[in-house]
Every structure is written in C-alpha cells, then in structure tokens.
Amino acid sequence: MSEESINLEGKTLNILCVDDELYILQALQRLLRRENYKVFTANSAESGFDILREHDIHLVISDQRMPGMCGTEFMQVVKSVFPKSIRVILSGYAEIGSIMDAINKGEVYRFLTKPWSEDSLRQSIKECLQHYQTTETGELVK
Amino acid sequence: MVHQNAESKLHLTELLELLTTMKMLTRQSSMEILLEKALARERQARELAEKILEEKSRELYDSTIKLAQFADQLSLANLQLEHELDERKRIESQLVQVQKLESLGQLAAGVAHEINNPISFVISNISSLKEYTVAFKGIFEQLDKIRTQKNSLSQDEIEAAYSVINAIWQSEDMNYILGDVDALVAETQDGLLRVKEIVQNLKSFARLDESELNEANLNECIESTLKLAWNELKYKCEIDRQYGDLPVLNCAAGQLNQVFMNLVVNAAQAIKNTGKIIIKTQKVKNDIVISISDNGEGIPPENLKRLFDPFFTTKPVGSGTGLGLSISHSIVQKHKGSISVESSVGVGTTFTITLPIIQKNKGT
C-alpha cells in the first residue's frame, strides 16, 4: 500500500460515506482504493449513525437529498454527537438554502458538488484529514 | 198692340229663358265654387301627402345610410372580436407553456439530482477504469514480451518480466481490480441507461406541440410522468397504482401529462411527512376515468370552490403561480372531458378526470 499515507500516530484514517445511491458509494470506494484510508459506507443517515457509534470516524462525507433524514440534518446531529469529525457534503443539487444550512447548522468543512472531479475530490479529502490532524494536535497541545 | 204683345211675349220668353239661364248659371257657379273648394282641398291633401312621402323617403334614405354605416361598424367590431379571440387563444397557450415550465421548474431539483447521481458515478468509474487499464497494460506488455520473445530471452530477463508483473499486481491491487471490473462496467452501463431514460421522459413531458394529437395509452403517460416526478415523491410517498385496461385515446398526450404532473405534485405537496397516493384508471362505458387520491392535509371548503380559478394559490409567494389547476381544467375541457375534486380536511383529496373516448372534430 501507499507509503505516503496520512495517518494519526500510526492510526489508519477512517472515512464514512453516506449516500442512498449504492453506485455512488461503490464509485467512491474505487476512487479511494489506493489511498491509505479505511472507507465505510452507509445508504442512509440511520445506518450512518450505527457505523459512527461502532468506529472512530475521522471524516464523514454525506449526500444532501436522502430518504428520511437529509444530509444537512444528519450533519447537524453528527456535529453534536461526534464533534471532532470533519464533515463534508457531496451533493448533486447545490441550492443556496441547503448550502447555508449545511454551513450554519451542520458546520461542514467543505460543500462539494456532484459530479465531482476525481483529483480534486481526492485532494479535498486529503485537506480535510490534514485539518483533522491539526485540530487534533492542537487539542493535544492544550 | 198685337205686335207689341207679340214683342212683349217675346221679351217675356226671353226673360224667362234668361232667368232660367241665370238661375242655371248661379247654380253652376255655386257648383263651380264647391268644386273648386273640393279641388283645393284635394290639392292640399295631395301636397301634404307628397310632403309626407318626401319626408318619409328622406328618412328612409337616411336610415339606409345609417344602416350601411352600422353594418360597417358591425363588421369592424366583428373583426376586432375575432382578433381578440385569437389573442386570447394565443395567451392561453402561452399560459399553458408558462405553467408547464413552472412545473418543470418545481421538478428541477429532483431531475438535477436524478441526472447528477448517475453522471457522477459514471464519470468517476470511467476514471477508475482508466487506472485499471494502466495496470492491465503494464502487465500485458510484460506478458507479450515473454510470449513473443520466449526463445531469445535469458532466464534473468524472464525473471525480470515476472517481477515487473508482480510489482504491478501488488501496487495496483490487481486482485481488487479483477474482482471489481465487471461490477464497474455493469454499474456504468446502468447509470447511462438511467440518464437516457430521464432525458426521454423529459422530452415526452415537455412536448410543445399543443395541437398535436396522438394515440396514447394514458397508463403509460402516467407512468412516464411518475418517473420524472419520482425524485420528488420517493422520500415521502408510497404510490399505489391501480391501472385498469385502457383503450388508446386520441389526445394531446403532452398536455395530459402536464395535468397528471400537476395533480401528482399537488398530492405530494399536500402530504406533510409521509403518505400514500392512489392512482386509479378505468374504462367506464365510453369514458376513461382517472382518479388521483392522497391522504394529505385536505382542502378547506372555502378554498374548494376557488380551486380552478387562475392565479388562486395557497402556496407562499414564489412557490406557485396558481395556474396549475386552472390550466389542467382547460386542458381537460379541450379534450371534452371534466375534472372534479372531493376533499375533506385532515383526510385527503381526490381529483377525478373523466375523458370521453370518442372525440369527433376536436378543436384545439
């Protein structure tokens, strides 16, 4: 596997992708297959919570429009229950209201749009995890 | 004396004659006076009659002219009316288009999402496939070397080729690639078919030729409309399709799709959280009867009678023009059909459309 992986004191970084579209989850797994991340997937906010409770998730990438709980609402709960996680919305419909909610209520670190460009998505994910590391180190220093 | 007598006799006779004549003359002249008076009266009467006649014929002449002017004005007014009617028809058909765009606009979020999802994974998969191809090519180049130069290669060179293959196998994770490539291709194909279908549905919905009559099966029309609206519906509604056997209908299918779209989207909007929409179609005698029911909020009675009025809306400003149902009503009327509504607050609403199957000389 790749040598120059981002890791936290030897820990592999865990990413959770949430989308009601199975094929999106598959495509994201393919995209990240050679990065040194462990990728978890969930097809709804509810099963996303199950994974969050069981694993130490560092980055959550979620779709906006999903049955049941939408991405913004999901992120709002993730923020309050798992505040250390970095949150990213990956949406095919970037309407101003949902972007504002995502930022103001869900405090997302990035709002990315579908269709994504492979390289810039990989780069964004890298930046998110670097951000996670710096905030984590900052907290350790405190 | 005798002579004198005779003479006087003569005189007397003459006198008598004269007297008689005079009498006659007197009588005559009084007759003449009478006659003259009568004549004068008659002349007066005639003159009066002539005068009246002249007046009447002048009046007649005047009124003929007026009549002609009136006829001119009438045909002018007629022309204006025709013009206004044309204008009205033109505006009406523009309104139909505006409303159609509006309902498409309402679907934009859904359609954008529905198209963006497959496009996203198709693009991403193709770029993954490109990476897979690089790995395949690296391995196949080495294999080809071994295959074609088998006899000229030294054992070390063959070993070197195998170690390149091994390196690629490890670094590219060939086991993953081999396990995944079939799924990748199948999912990509599926995604492209989905995009194709969405575009077809959009096209059939947006058909602009309003006067174009086609033979259409309304069950299929409803189905393609539902597919287009599916992304709006799937998160909150369950759809119960109760399709009966329907004969083909000679109709403006694009316009009827618009009616179905309006009713289905309204039904979904009436449902606050989750609910059910029942779509029932059947042939009743010489009519096709379609009912669309929801178990949503229902419509209060005071709104019910204004429901089909143009620009009547209870939606917030900017969310609806209030044209949907009035346009739907006029589209159904153009098909010589009728649309009715039953609703009770808190229970739900049912719209029923009745369309006659035989339509003679349908004007649009």
XYZ file of C-alpha atoms in Angstrom:
506
model
C 0.000 0.000 0.000
C 0.951 3.633 -0.390
C 3.872 4.857 1.726
C 2.916 8.498 1.986
C -0.417 7.954 3.684
C -1.805 10.406 6.128
C -2.083 8.789 9.489
C -2.518 9.815 13.015
C 0.209 8.367 15.206
C 0.094 5.145 13.212
C -3.718 5.058 13.151
C -5.392 4.494 9.784
C -7.870 7.259 8.980
C -11.462 6.209 8.778
C -13.877 7.741 6.288
C -17.630 7.256 6.285
C -19.521 7.852 3.034
C -23.312 8.204 3.250
C -25.476 8.149 0.117
C -28.786 6.477 -0.724
C -27.330 5.591 -4.121
C -25.323 2.362 -3.833
C -23.409 3.026 -7.054
C -22.131 6.365 -5.734
C -20.745 4.558 -2.692
C -19.101 1.979 -4.971
C -17.580 4.717 -7.139
C -16.209 6.500 -4.048
C -14.666 3.259 -2.805
C -12.971 2.759 -6.180
C -11.732 6.317 -6.103
C -10.172 5.886 -2.671
C -8.996 2.311 -3.090
C -5.304 3.138 -3.284
C -5.275 5.760 -0.523
C -4.454 4.513 2.891
C -7.916 5.092 4.320
C -10.471 2.708 5.630
C -13.693 3.533 3.815
C -17.029 2.724 5.447
C -20.298 3.162 3.580
C -23.932 3.634 4.617
C -27.031 4.067 2.458
C -28.934 6.200 4.973
C -28.349 8.589 7.860
C -29.651 5.944 10.252
C -27.148 3.267 9.256
C -24.508 6.015 9.186
C -25.120 6.557 12.902
C -24.665 2.828 13.529
C -21.199 2.991 11.956
C -20.328 6.209 13.803
C -21.188 4.566 17.117
C -19.054 1.490 16.396
C -15.987 3.045 14.771
C -13.804 6.049 15.278
C -14.713 8.001 12.139
C -12.500 10.956 11.244
C -14.250 12.205 8.108
C -17.945 11.996 7.177
C -18.935 12.579 3.543
C -22.691 12.726 3.013
C -25.171 13.232 0.217
C -27.734 16.016 0.715
C -31.001 14.513 -0.571
C -31.747 11.199 1.065
C -34.921 9.491 2.227
C -35.661 10.063 5.885
C -33.039 12.405 7.253
C -31.392 14.727 4.721
C -27.651 15.463 4.663
C -27.860 18.774 6.500
C -29.933 17.335 9.346
C -27.594 14.366 9.518
C -24.567 16.654 9.766
C -26.243 18.671 12.498
C -26.614 15.555 14.637
C -23.115 14.290 13.737
C -21.727 17.663 14.809
C -23.354 17.488 18.234
C -22.700 13.794 18.927
C -19.299 13.370 17.225
C -17.965 16.944 17.254
C -14.379 16.002 16.334
C -15.317 14.529 12.973
C -14.731 16.579 9.855
C -17.949 16.920 7.854
C -18.336 17.263 4.082
C -21.498 17.431 1.965
C -21.275 15.925 -1.526
C -24.451 16.954 -3.333
C -25.872 16.943 -6.826
C -28.136 19.826 -6.020
C -26.382 22.856 -4.589
C -29.309 25.088 -3.709
C -28.419 28.135 -1.609
C -30.773 27.232 1.265
C -29.237 23.812 1.799
C -25.685 25.186 1.468
C -26.454 27.794 4.150
C -27.983 25.192 6.453
C -25.035 22.876 5.912
C -22.585 25.605 6.917
C -24.582 27.308 9.665
C -26.183 24.288 11.284
C -24.022 21.373 10.234
C -20.735 23.320 10.346
C -19.415 21.434 7.351
C -15.793 21.891 6.352
C -16.482 21.575 2.614
C -19.564 21.613 0.380
C -18.671 19.617 -2.734
C -20.808 19.068 -5.795
C -21.660 16.092 -7.950
C -20.371 15.223 -10.458
C -17.001 15.522 -8.802
C -13.568 15.669 -10.351
C -11.511 12.697 -9.118
C -8.326 14.586 -8.413
C -9.963 17.491 -6.652
C -12.127 15.173 -4.562
C -9.028 13.211 -3.535
C -7.270 16.490 -2.789
C -10.225 17.804 -0.747
C -10.319 14.624 1.287
C -6.592 14.921 1.931
C -7.061 18.523 3.088
C -9.951 17.536 5.331
C -7.847 14.900 7.025
C -4.917 17.291 7.374
C -7.331 19.710 9.020
C -8.438 16.922 11.326
C -4.820 16.252 12.254
C -4.043 19.876 13.025
C -7.134 20.338 15.180
C -6.400 17.036 16.909
C -2.769 18.075 17.560
C -3.988 21.465 18.733
C -6.199 19.779 21.268
C -3.377 17.548 22.403
C -1.188 20.612 22.960
C -3.926 22.196 25.086
C -150.625 96.187 -79.930
C -150.730 92.732 -81.117
C -147.302 93.291 -82.328
C -146.487 94.895 -79.151
C -147.965 91.908 -77.403
C -146.008 89.617 -79.509
C -142.961 91.600 -78.795
C -143.583 91.641 -75.136
C -144.438 87.984 -75.336
C -141.068 87.508 -76.832
C -139.450 89.556 -74.210
C -141.119 87.571 -71.574
C -139.956 84.319 -73.042
C -136.502 85.685 -73.380
C -136.709 86.981 -69.910
C -137.819 83.639 -68.680
C -135.048 81.976 -70.564
C -132.639 84.477 -69.251
C -133.905 83.923 -65.807
C -133.579 80.228 -66.218
C -130.132 80.656 -67.623
C -129.262 82.941 -64.825
C -130.628 80.502 -62.369
C -128.650 77.787 -64.002
C -125.621 79.997 -64.096
C -125.996 80.833 -60.481
C -126.374 77.159 -59.677
C -123.486 76.398 -61.904
C -121.201 78.950 -60.356
C -122.003 77.782 -56.848
C -121.267 74.264 -58.046
C -118.087 75.574 -59.512
C -117.162 77.179 -56.230
C -117.889 73.994 -54.430
C -115.954 72.125 -56.982
C -113.068 74.490 -56.703
C -113.081 74.219 -52.941
C -113.088 70.483 -53.210
C -110.271 70.637 -55.663
C -108.305 72.898 -53.411
C -108.839 70.589 -50.517
C -107.777 67.707 -52.610
C -104.691 69.549 -53.765
C -103.870 70.439 -50.218
C -104.243 66.862 -49.176
C -102.116 65.714 -52.071
C -99.476 68.285 -51.304
C -99.468 67.133 -47.707
C -99.218 63.545 -48.763
C -96.431 64.360 -51.126
C -94.652 66.237 -48.417
C -95.033 63.354 -46.037
C -93.905 60.959 -48.736
C -90.890 63.048 -49.408
C -90.083 63.250 -45.744
C -90.523 59.528 -45.347
C -88.392 58.703 -48.299
C -85.703 61.060 -46.997
C -85.927 59.323 -43.670
C -85.697 56.017 -45.454
C -82.693 57.193 -47.357
C -81.073 58.450 -44.166
C -81.722 55.214 -42.377
C -80.333 53.224 -45.298
C -77.128 55.177 -44.969
C -77.159 54.684 -41.229
C -77.784 51.017 -41.767
C -74.827 50.776 -44.092
C -72.678 52.623 -41.544
C -73.944 50.330 -38.840
C -73.128 47.283 -40.920
C -69.621 48.641 -41.397
C -69.221 49.193 -37.682
C -70.562 45.731 -37.043
C -68.083 44.047 -39.305
C -65.319 46.126 -37.778
C -66.399 45.057 -34.314
C -66.553 41.506 -35.539
C -63.040 41.761 -36.839
C -61.863 43.165 -33.530
C -63.631 40.384 -31.685
C -62.008 37.745 -33.859
C -58.690 39.407 -33.278
C -59.251 39.456 -29.544
C -60.300 35.817 -29.615
C -57.097 34.892 -31.448
C -55.133 36.933 -28.955
C -56.886 35.200 -26.101
C -56.137 31.775 -27.566
C -52.516 32.791 -28.021
C -52.243 33.997 -24.411
C -53.948 30.856 -23.179
C -51.480 28.650 -24.994
C -48.634 30.764 -23.641
C -50.035 30.290 -20.150
C -50.079 26.547 -20.710
C -46.400 26.770 -21.628
C -45.565 29.017 -18.678
C -47.281 26.643 -16.322
C -45.517 23.690 -17.924
C -42.178 25.413 -17.362
C -43.230 26.124 -13.814
C -43.962 22.500 -13.085
C -40.683 21.554 -14.765
C -39.004 24.140 -12.541
C -40.514 22.511 -9.485
C -39.005 19.271 -10.665
C -35.621 20.809 -11.414
C -34.180 19.830 -8.043
C -35.310 16.270 -8.459
C -34.276 15.975 -12.079
C -30.878 17.580 -11.426
C -30.284 15.145 -8.599
C -31.576 12.223 -10.627
C -29.235 13.037 -13.513
C -26.258 14.128 -11.418
C -26.110 10.907 -9.452
C -25.586 8.559 -12.408
C -23.396 11.104 -14.202
C -21.221 11.337 -11.087
C -20.572 7.645 -10.705
C -20.243 7.111 -14.457
C -17.525 9.765 -14.724
C -15.809 8.529 -11.588
C -16.000 4.895 -12.721
C -14.537 5.719 -16.121
C -11.570 7.389 -14.481
C -11.130 4.365 -12.211
C -11.339 2.164 -15.299
C -8.577 4.287 -16.822
C -6.389 3.437 -13.838
C -7.317 -0.234 -14.191
C -6.321 -0.070 -17.851
C -2.897 1.306 -16.957
C -2.386 -1.720 -14.681
C -3.680 -4.135 -17.334
C -1.400 -2.634 -19.965
C 1.650 -2.801 -17.702
C 1.052 -6.481 -17.047
C 0.168 -7.329 -20.652
C 3.299 -5.638 -22.001
C 5.414 -7.990 -19.900
C 3.315 -10.997 -20.860
C 3.613 -10.062 -24.511
C 7.398 -9.837 -24.174
C 7.521 -13.332 -22.686
C 5.097 -14.664 -25.321
C 6.799 -13.278 -28.439
C 10.460 -13.378 -27.398
C 10.305 -16.593 -25.398
C 13.312 -18.205 -27.090
C 15.575 -15.177 -27.240
C 15.060 -14.045 -23.642
C 17.505 -15.106 -20.983
C 16.268 -16.675 -17.784
C 17.145 -13.446 -15.935
C 15.165 -11.364 -18.390
C 12.143 -13.636 -17.961
C 12.538 -13.376 -14.197
C 12.717 -9.591 -14.528
C 9.494 -9.519 -16.561
C 7.731 -11.604 -13.922
C 8.950 -9.357 -11.151
C 7.554 -6.320 -13.014
C 4.237 -8.156 -13.244
C 4.349 -8.919 -9.546
C 5.170 -5.342 -8.684
C 2.240 -4.039 -10.708
C -0.018 -6.726 -9.263
C 0.848 -5.519 -5.777
C 0.893 -1.783 -6.323
C -2.267 -1.643 -8.400
C -4.048 -4.217 -6.248
C -4.885 -6.429 -9.208
C -6.992 -8.754 -7.075
C -9.278 -5.838 -6.270
C -9.344 -4.733 -9.918
C -10.189 -8.207 -11.233
C -12.909 -8.592 -8.635
C -14.354 -5.185 -9.364
C -14.109 -4.565 -13.103
C -17.308 -6.420 -14.073
C -19.351 -4.545 -11.478
C -17.766 -1.284 -12.590
C -18.828 -1.815 -16.196
C -22.321 -3.026 -15.283
C -22.952 -0.091 -12.926
C -21.675 2.367 -15.501
C -23.989 0.923 -18.160
C -26.896 1.082 -15.756
C -26.116 4.715 -14.971
C -26.059 5.677 -18.637
C -29.366 3.908 -19.271
C -30.879 5.831 -16.384
C -29.745 9.146 -17.833
C -31.127 8.129 -21.223
C -34.486 7.316 -19.653
C -34.671 10.600 -17.746
C -33.951 12.545 -20.926
C -36.660 10.581 -22.781
C -39.168 11.285 -20.026
C -38.275 14.965 -20.039
C -38.761 15.073 -23.778
C -42.144 13.391 -23.689
C -43.232 15.677 -20.868
C -42.023 18.869 -22.498
C -43.563 18.193 -25.933
C -44.549 21.646 -27.033
C -46.842 20.918 -29.996
C -50.073 21.574 -28.219
C -52.333 20.842 -31.152
C -50.610 17.603 -31.975
C -52.980 14.704 -31.420
C -51.509 11.289 -30.830
C -52.868 7.943 -29.932
C -51.687 7.359 -26.411
C -52.187 4.903 -23.622
C -52.846 7.019 -20.549
C -51.418 4.389 -18.192
C -48.085 4.795 -19.978
C -48.401 8.582 -19.869
C -48.986 8.490 -16.115
C -46.074 6.114 -15.673
C -43.605 8.322 -17.533
C -44.824 11.343 -15.565
C -44.338 9.447 -12.304
C -40.793 8.524 -13.290
C -39.997 12.167 -13.873
C -41.535 13.216 -10.567
C -40.154 10.206 -8.723
C -37.310 12.050 -7.093
C -39.810 14.497 -5.598
C -42.058 11.690 -4.457
C -39.829 8.855 -3.305
C -38.808 10.381 0.003
C -42.347 10.853 1.275
C -44.947 8.986 -0.729
C -45.917 5.477 -1.431
C -47.621 5.155 -4.824
C -50.438 2.672 -5.205
C -51.020 2.066 -8.921
C -54.426 0.639 -9.730
C -54.300 0.682 -13.521
C -57.236 -0.749 -15.421
C -57.169 -1.817 -19.074
C -57.496 1.330 -21.152
C -58.087 1.742 -24.880
C -55.767 4.159 -26.692
C -57.010 7.725 -26.620
C -56.611 10.244 -29.415
C -55.278 13.129 -27.383
C -52.647 15.785 -26.851
C -50.586 13.465 -24.664
C -48.008 16.091 -23.724
C -50.766 18.268 -22.305
C -52.446 15.455 -20.418
C -49.013 14.600 -18.943
C -48.951 18.147 -17.664
C -52.310 17.600 -15.946
C -51.083 14.367 -14.331
C -47.884 16.088 -13.237
C -49.813 18.951 -11.624
C -52.121 16.591 -9.763
C -49.361 14.245 -8.593
C -47.081 17.086 -7.435
C -50.039 18.749 -5.649
C -50.861 15.441 -3.967
C -47.257 15.060 -2.811
C -47.201 18.630 -1.519
C -50.407 18.016 0.440
C -48.624 15.232 2.308
C -46.686 16.748 5.210
C -44.419 13.886 6.249
C -45.201 10.538 4.718
C -48.304 9.317 2.995
C -49.863 7.497 0.111
C -51.018 8.462 -3.359
C -53.504 6.178 -5.091
C -53.724 6.411 -8.871
C -56.671 4.574 -10.337
C -57.544 4.318 -14.025
C -60.515 2.562 -15.575
C -62.798 2.489 -18.554
C -66.390 3.303 -17.639
C -68.775 2.967 -20.613
C -67.410 5.419 -23.198
C -65.156 7.286 -20.816
C -61.724 6.910 -19.327
C -61.879 7.780 -15.653
C -58.694 8.615 -13.771
C -58.594 9.393 -10.084
C -55.627 10.624 -8.095
C -56.083 10.483 -4.311
C -53.836 11.467 -1.465
C -54.145 11.144 2.288
C -52.674 14.587 2.866
C -53.921 17.732 4.549
C -57.106 18.189 2.526
C -58.565 21.433 1.192
C -60.811 23.660 3.341
C -64.313 24.180 1.831
C -63.796 27.916 1.302
C -60.808 27.173 -0.973
C -62.512 24.301 -2.752
C -64.756 26.483 -4.915
C -61.889 28.735 -5.979
C -59.554 25.850 -6.714
C -59.758 26.081 -10.503
C -59.585 29.900 -10.602
C -56.496 31.196 -12.361
C -53.855 32.602 -10.019
C -55.560 31.171 -6.950
C -52.891 29.679 -4.725
C -52.343 28.953 -1.057
C -48.648 28.386 -1.554
C -46.190 31.026 -0.360
C -45.191 33.750 -2.829
C -42.686 32.398 -5.320
C -43.628 28.757 -4.876
C -46.515 28.643 -7.282
C -48.281 30.829 -9.812
C -51.701 29.402 -9.054
C -52.058 28.343 -12.663
C -51.660 24.586 -12.317
C -55.248 23.594 -11.700
C -56.828 26.229 -13.938
C -54.608 25.125 -16.821
C -55.359 21.486 -16.026
C -59.053 22.311 -16.111
C -58.807 23.959 -19.531
C -56.682 21.097 -20.940
C -59.279 18.564 -19.804
C -62.067 20.738 -21.249
C -60.259 20.836 -24.587
C -60.489 17.058 -24.568
C -64.261 17.413 -23.963
C -63.774 15.945 -20.529
C -64.333 17.078 -16.978
C -62.342 17.343 -13.780
C -63.781 17.328 -10.290
C -62.470 17.353 -6.753
C -63.552 15.950 -3.418
C -61.720 16.814 -0.264
C -62.023 16.778 3.469
C -59.584 18.478 5.797
C -57.310 16.054 7.594
C -58.426 13.090 5.493
C -57.260 13.812 1.968
C -58.194 14.867 -1.527
C -59.312 13.048 -4.668
C -59.218 14.549 -8.140
C -61.237 12.736 -10.789
C -60.766 13.252 -14.514
C -63.284 11.909 -16.999
C -62.292 11.831 -20.679
C -64.634 10.656 -23.470
C -63.034 8.002 -25.677
C -64.707 9.020 -28.938
C -63.852 12.556 -29.885
C -65.294 13.963 -33.072
C -63.765 17.045 -34.650
C -61.938 18.015 -31.581
C -60.831 21.624 -31.891
C -57.816 22.855 -30.081
